[in-house]
Amino acid sequence: MMLVVTLALVPDRSEEVLARLRAEVAPWLRRLPGFVTSRWLLGTDHDRCTVLLELADPDVVPVLVAALDPGTHDTARSWWCERIEEVTDLGLALRPSIML
């Protein structure tokens, strides 16, 4: 299963947020049961981080939702989860081994 997790960042605190995501959130995700891989993408304005998360076990999604609490915006925090969405990989990306 593939999820897109959208995190909102306070831009003027983005370095602090990125350090925390690297030190705490990413390792926590890697320890989740059924974790396969993740890819972290930072918006050019440093106000959004999109995480593409692949999980082998859909039973972990409620744990993820409970921990990240999507849709809740706490102005005292430097980041929050805006949304978690299940998506389907259409497999349309070219693979280097078959590129012409």
CSV table of N, CA and C in Angstrom, one decimal:
chain,number,residue,atom,x,y,z
A,1,MET,N,0.8,-1.2,0.0
A,1,MET,CA,0.0,0.0,0.0
A,1,MET,C,0.9,1.2,0.0
A,2,MET,N,0.4,2.2,-0.7
A,2,MET,CA,1.2,3.5,-0.8
A,2,MET,C,0.4,4.6,-0.2
A,3,LEU,N,1.0,5.5,0.6
A,3,LEU,CA,0.4,6.6,1.2
A,3,LEU,C,1.2,7.9,0.8
A,4,VAL,N,0.4,9.0,0.7
A,4,VAL,CA,1.0,10.3,0.5
A,4,VAL,C,0.7,11.0,1.8
A,5,VAL,N,1.7,11.4,2.5
A,5,VAL,CA,1.5,12.2,3.8
A,5,VAL,C,2.0,13.6,3.5
A,6,THR,N,1.1,14.6,3.8
A,6,THR,CA,1.5,16.0,3.5
A,6,THR,C,1.6,16.7,4.9
A,7,LEU,N,2.8,17.2,5.1
A,7,LEU,CA,3.2,17.9,6.3
A,7,LEU,C,3.3,19.4,6.0
A,8,ALA,N,2.7,20.2,6.8
A,8,ALA,CA,2.8,21.7,6.7
A,8,ALA,C,4.0,22.1,7.6
A,9,LEU,N,4.8,23.0,7.1
A,9,LEU,CA,6.0,23.5,7.9
A,9,LEU,C,5.9,25.0,8.1
A,10,VAL,N,6.3,25.5,9.2
A,10,VAL,CA,6.4,26.9,9.4
A,10,VAL,C,7.8,27.3,8.7
A,11,PRO,N,7.7,28.0,7.6
A,11,PRO,CA,8.9,28.3,6.8
A,11,PRO,C,10.1,28.8,7.5
A,12,ASP,N,9.9,29.8,8.4
A,12,ASP,CA,11.0,30.4,9.1
A,12,ASP,C,11.6,29.5,10.2
A,13,ARG,N,11.0,28.3,10.4
A,13,ARG,CA,11.5,27.4,11.3
A,13,ARG,C,11.9,26.0,10.6
A,14,SER,N,12.0,26.1,9.3
A,14,SER,CA,12.1,24.9,8.5
A,14,SER,C,13.4,24.1,8.8
A,15,GLU,N,14.5,24.8,9.1
A,15,GLU,CA,15.7,24.0,9.5
A,15,GLU,C,15.5,23.2,10.7
A,16,GLU,N,14.9,23.8,11.7
A,16,GLU,CA,14.6,23.1,13.0
A,16,GLU,C,13.7,21.9,12.7
A,17,VAL,N,12.7,22.2,11.9
A,17,VAL,CA,11.7,21.1,11.6
A,17,VAL,C,12.4,20.0,10.8
A,18,LEU,N,13.2,20.3,9.8
A,18,LEU,CA,13.8,19.3,9.1
A,18,LEU,C,14.8,18.4,9.9
A,19,ALA,N,15.4,19.1,10.9
A,19,ALA,CA,16.3,18.3,11.8
A,19,ALA,C,15.5,17.4,12.6
A,20,ARG,N,14.3,17.8,13.1
A,20,ARG,CA,13.5,17.0,13.9
A,20,ARG,C,12.9,15.8,13.1
A,21,LEU,N,12.5,16.1,11.8
A,21,LEU,CA,11.9,15.1,11.0
A,21,LEU,C,13.0,14.0,10.7
A,22,ARG,N,14.2,14.4,10.5
A,22,ARG,CA,15.3,13.5,10.2
A,22,ARG,C,15.7,12.7,11.5
A,23,ALA,N,15.7,13.3,12.6
A,23,ALA,CA,16.1,12.6,13.9
A,23,ALA,C,15.1,11.8,14.5
A,24,GLU,N,13.8,12.2,14.4
A,24,GLU,CA,12.7,11.5,15.1
A,24,GLU,C,11.7,10.9,14.3
A,25,VAL,N,11.1,11.6,13.3
A,25,VAL,CA,9.9,11.1,12.6
A,25,VAL,C,10.3,10.0,11.6
A,26,ALA,N,11.4,10.3,10.8
A,26,ALA,CA,11.8,9.3,9.8
A,26,ALA,C,12.2,8.0,10.4
A,27,PRO,N,13.0,8.0,11.5
A,27,PRO,CA,13.3,6.7,12.1
A,27,PRO,C,12.1,6.0,12.7
A,28,TRP,N,11.2,6.8,13.3
A,28,TRP,CA,9.9,6.2,13.8
A,28,TRP,C,9.2,5.5,12.7
A,29,LEU,N,9.1,6.1,11.5
A,29,LEU,CA,8.4,5.5,10.4
A,29,LEU,C,9.0,4.2,9.9
A,30,ARG,N,10.4,4.2,9.9
A,30,ARG,CA,11.1,3.0,9.5
A,30,ARG,C,10.9,1.9,10.4
A,31,ARG,N,10.6,2.1,11.7
A,31,ARG,CA,10.3,1.1,12.7
A,31,ARG,C,8.9,0.5,12.7
A,32,LEU,N,8.0,1.2,11.9
A,32,LEU,CA,6.6,0.7,11.9
A,32,LEU,C,6.6,-0.7,11.2
A,33,PRO,N,5.7,-1.6,11.8
A,33,PRO,CA,5.5,-2.9,11.2
A,33,PRO,C,5.1,-2.8,9.7
A,34,GLY,N,5.8,-3.5,8.8
A,34,GLY,CA,5.4,-3.5,7.4
A,34,GLY,C,6.0,-2.3,6.6
A,35,PHE,N,6.9,-1.5,7.2
A,35,PHE,CA,7.5,-0.4,6.5
A,35,PHE,C,8.3,-1.0,5.3
A,36,VAL,N,8.2,-0.4,4.1
A,36,VAL,CA,8.9,-0.9,3.0
A,36,VAL,C,9.9,0.2,2.6
A,37,THR,N,9.4,1.4,2.3
A,37,THR,CA,10.3,2.5,1.9
A,37,THR,C,9.6,3.8,2.1
A,38,SER,N,10.4,4.9,2.1
A,38,SER,CA,9.7,6.2,2.1
A,38,SER,C,10.6,7.2,1.2
A,39,ARG,N,10.0,8.2,0.7
A,39,ARG,CA,10.7,9.3,0.0
A,39,ARG,C,10.2,10.6,0.5
A,40,TRP,N,11.1,11.5,0.9
A,40,TRP,CA,10.7,12.8,1.5
A,40,TRP,C,11.0,13.9,0.5
A,41,LEU,N,10.0,14.7,0.2
A,41,LEU,CA,10.1,15.8,-0.8
A,41,LEU,C,9.8,17.1,-0.1
A,42,LEU,N,10.7,18.1,-0.2
A,42,LEU,CA,10.5,19.4,0.4
A,42,LEU,C,10.1,20.4,-0.6
A,43,GLY,N,9.0,21.2,-0.4
A,43,GLY,CA,8.6,22.2,-1.3
A,43,GLY,C,9.6,23.3,-1.4
A,44,THR,N,9.7,24.0,-2.5
A,44,THR,CA,10.7,25.0,-2.7
A,44,THR,C,10.5,26.2,-1.7
A,45,ASP,N,9.3,26.4,-1.2
A,45,ASP,CA,9.1,27.5,-0.3
A,45,ASP,C,9.3,27.1,1.2
A,46,HIS,N,9.7,25.8,1.4
A,46,HIS,CA,10.0,25.2,2.7
A,46,HIS,C,8.8,25.2,3.6
A,47,ASP,N,7.6,25.3,3.0
A,47,ASP,CA,6.3,25.3,3.8
A,47,ASP,C,5.6,24.0,3.7
A,48,ARG,N,6.1,23.0,2.9
A,48,ARG,CA,5.4,21.7,2.7
A,48,ARG,C,6.5,20.6,2.6
A,49,CYS,N,6.2,19.5,3.2
A,49,CYS,CA,7.0,18.3,3.0
A,49,CYS,C,6.0,17.2,2.7
A,50,THR,N,6.3,16.5,1.6
A,50,THR,CA,5.4,15.4,1.1
A,50,THR,C,6.2,14.1,1.3
A,51,VAL,N,5.6,13.2,1.9
A,51,VAL,CA,6.3,11.9,2.2
A,51,VAL,C,5.5,10.8,1.4
A,52,LEU,N,6.2,10.1,0.5
A,52,LEU,CA,5.6,9.0,-0.2
A,52,LEU,C,6.0,7.8,0.7
A,53,LEU,N,5.1,7.1,1.2
A,53,LEU,CA,5.3,6.0,2.2
A,53,LEU,C,4.7,4.7,1.7
A,54,GLU,N,5.6,3.7,1.6
A,54,GLU,CA,5.1,2.4,1.1
A,54,GLU,C,5.1,1.4,2.3
A,55,LEU,N,4.0,0.8,2.6
A,55,LEU,CA,3.8,-0.1,3.7
A,55,LEU,C,3.3,-1.5,3.2
A,56,ALA,N,3.8,-2.5,3.7
A,56,ALA,CA,3.4,-3.9,3.4
A,56,ALA,C,2.2,-4.3,4.2
A,57,ASP,N,1.9,-3.6,5.3
A,57,ASP,CA,0.9,-4.0,6.3
A,57,ASP,C,-0.1,-2.8,6.4
A,58,PRO,N,-1.3,-2.9,5.9
A,58,PRO,CA,-2.3,-1.8,6.0
A,58,PRO,C,-2.8,-1.7,7.4
A,59,ASP,N,-2.6,-2.6,8.3
A,59,ASP,CA,-3.0,-2.5,9.7
A,59,ASP,C,-2.3,-1.4,10.5
A,60,VAL,N,-1.2,-0.9,9.9
A,60,VAL,CA,-0.4,0.1,10.6
A,60,VAL,C,-1.0,1.5,10.4
A,61,VAL,N,-1.9,1.6,9.4
A,61,VAL,CA,-2.4,3.0,9.0
A,61,VAL,C,-3.1,3.6,10.2
A,62,PRO,N,-3.9,2.9,11.0
A,62,PRO,CA,-4.5,3.6,12.2
A,62,PRO,C,-3.5,4.1,13.2
A,63,VAL,N,-2.4,3.4,13.3
A,63,VAL,CA,-1.3,3.9,14.2
A,63,VAL,C,-0.7,5.2,13.7
A,64,LEU,N,-0.5,5.2,12.4
A,64,LEU,CA,0.0,6.4,11.7
A,64,LEU,C,-0.9,7.6,11.8
A,65,VAL,N,-2.2,7.4,11.6
A,65,VAL,CA,-3.2,8.4,11.7
A,65,VAL,C,-3.3,8.9,13.1
A,66,ALA,N,-3.3,8.0,14.1
A,66,ALA,CA,-3.4,8.4,15.5
A,66,ALA,C,-2.1,9.3,15.9
A,67,ALA,N,-1.0,8.9,15.4
A,67,ALA,CA,0.2,9.6,15.8
A,67,ALA,C,0.4,11.0,15.1
A,68,LEU,N,0.0,11.0,13.9
A,68,LEU,CA,0.2,12.3,13.1
A,68,LEU,C,-1.0,13.2,13.2
A,69,ASP,N,-2.2,12.6,13.5
A,69,ASP,CA,-3.4,13.4,13.7
A,69,ASP,C,-3.7,14.4,12.5
A,70,PRO,N,-3.9,13.9,11.3
A,70,PRO,CA,-4.0,14.8,10.2
A,70,PRO,C,-5.2,15.7,10.3
A,71,GLY,N,-5.0,16.9,9.8
A,71,GLY,CA,-6.1,17.9,9.8
A,71,GLY,C,-6.1,18.8,11.0
A,72,THR,N,-5.3,18.5,12.0
A,72,THR,CA,-5.2,19.3,13.2
A,72,THR,C,-4.1,20.3,13.1
A,73,HIS,N,-4.4,21.5,13.2
A,73,HIS,CA,-3.4,22.6,13.1
A,73,HIS,C,-3.2,23.3,14.5
A,74,ASP,N,-2.0,23.0,15.1
A,74,ASP,CA,-1.7,23.6,16.3
A,74,ASP,C,-0.7,24.7,16.1
A,75,THR,N,-1.1,25.9,16.3
A,75,THR,CA,-0.2,27.1,15.9
A,75,THR,C,1.0,27.1,16.8
A,76,ALA,N,1.1,26.4,17.9
A,76,ALA,CA,2.3,26.4,18.7
A,76,ALA,C,3.4,25.5,18.2
A,77,ARG,N,3.0,24.6,17.2
A,77,ARG,CA,3.9,23.7,16.7
A,77,ARG,C,4.6,24.2,15.4
A,78,SER,N,5.8,23.8,15.1
A,78,SER,CA,6.5,24.2,13.9
A,78,SER,C,6.1,23.4,12.7
A,79,TRP,N,5.4,22.3,12.9
A,79,TRP,CA,4.9,21.5,11.8
A,79,TRP,C,3.7,20.7,12.2
A,80,TRP,N,2.9,20.3,11.2
A,80,TRP,CA,1.7,19.4,11.5
A,80,TRP,C,1.4,18.7,10.3
A,81,CYS,N,0.6,17.6,10.4
A,81,CYS,CA,0.2,16.8,9.3
A,81,CYS,C,-1.1,17.3,8.8
A,82,GLU,N,-1.1,17.7,7.5
A,82,GLU,CA,-2.4,18.2,6.9
A,82,GLU,C,-3.2,17.0,6.4
A,83,ARG,N,-2.6,16.0,5.9
A,83,ARG,CA,-3.4,14.9,5.2
A,83,ARG,C,-2.6,13.6,5.0
A,84,ILE,N,-3.3,12.5,5.1
A,84,ILE,CA,-2.8,11.2,4.8
A,84,ILE,C,-3.7,10.6,3.8
A,85,GLU,N,-3.2,10.3,2.6
A,85,GLU,CA,-4.1,9.8,1.5
A,85,GLU,C,-3.5,8.5,1.0
A,86,GLU,N,-4.3,7.5,0.8
A,86,GLU,CA,-3.9,6.2,0.2
A,86,GLU,C,-4.0,6.5,-1.3
A,87,VAL,N,-2.9,6.1,-2.0
A,87,VAL,CA,-2.8,6.2,-3.5
A,87,VAL,C,-2.4,4.9,-4.1
A,88,THR,N,-2.5,4.8,-5.4
A,88,THR,CA,-2.1,3.6,-6.2
A,88,THR,C,-1.0,4.0,-7.1
A,89,ASP,N,0.1,3.3,-7.1
A,89,ASP,CA,1.2,3.5,-8.0
A,89,ASP,C,0.8,2.9,-9.4
A,90,LEU,N,0.7,3.7,-10.4
A,90,LEU,CA,0.3,3.2,-11.7
A,90,LEU,C,1.4,2.6,-12.5
A,91,GLY,N,2.6,2.6,-12.0
A,91,GLY,CA,3.7,2.0,-12.6
A,91,GLY,C,4.1,2.6,-13.9
A,92,LEU,N,3.9,3.9,-14.1
A,92,LEU,CA,4.2,4.5,-15.4
A,92,LEU,C,5.6,5.1,-15.5
A,93,ALA,N,6.3,5.1,-14.3
A,93,ALA,CA,7.7,5.7,-14.4
A,93,ALA,C,8.6,4.8,-15.1
A,94,LEU,N,9.5,5.4,-15.9
A,94,LEU,CA,10.5,4.6,-16.7
A,94,LEU,C,11.5,4.1,-15.7
A,95,ARG,N,11.9,2.9,-16.0
A,95,ARG,CA,13.0,2.3,-15.2
A,95,ARG,C,14.3,2.5,-16.0
A,96,PRO,N,15.4,2.8,-15.3
A,96,PRO,CA,16.7,3.1,-16.0
A,96,PRO,C,17.1,1.9,-16.9
A,97,SER,N,16.8,0.7,-16.5
A,97,SER,CA,17.2,-0.4,-17.4
A,97,SER,C,16.5,-0.5,-18.7
A,98,ILE,N,15.4,0.2,-18.8
A,98,ILE,CA,14.6,0.1,-20.1
A,98,ILE,C,14.5,1.4,-20.8
A,99,MET,N,15.3,2.4,-20.3
A,99,MET,CA,15.2,3.7,-21.0
A,99,MET,C,15.9,3.6,-22.3
A,100,LEU,N,15.4,4.3,-23.3
A,100,LEU,CA,16.0,4.3,-24.6
A,100,LEU,C,16.8,5.6,-24.8
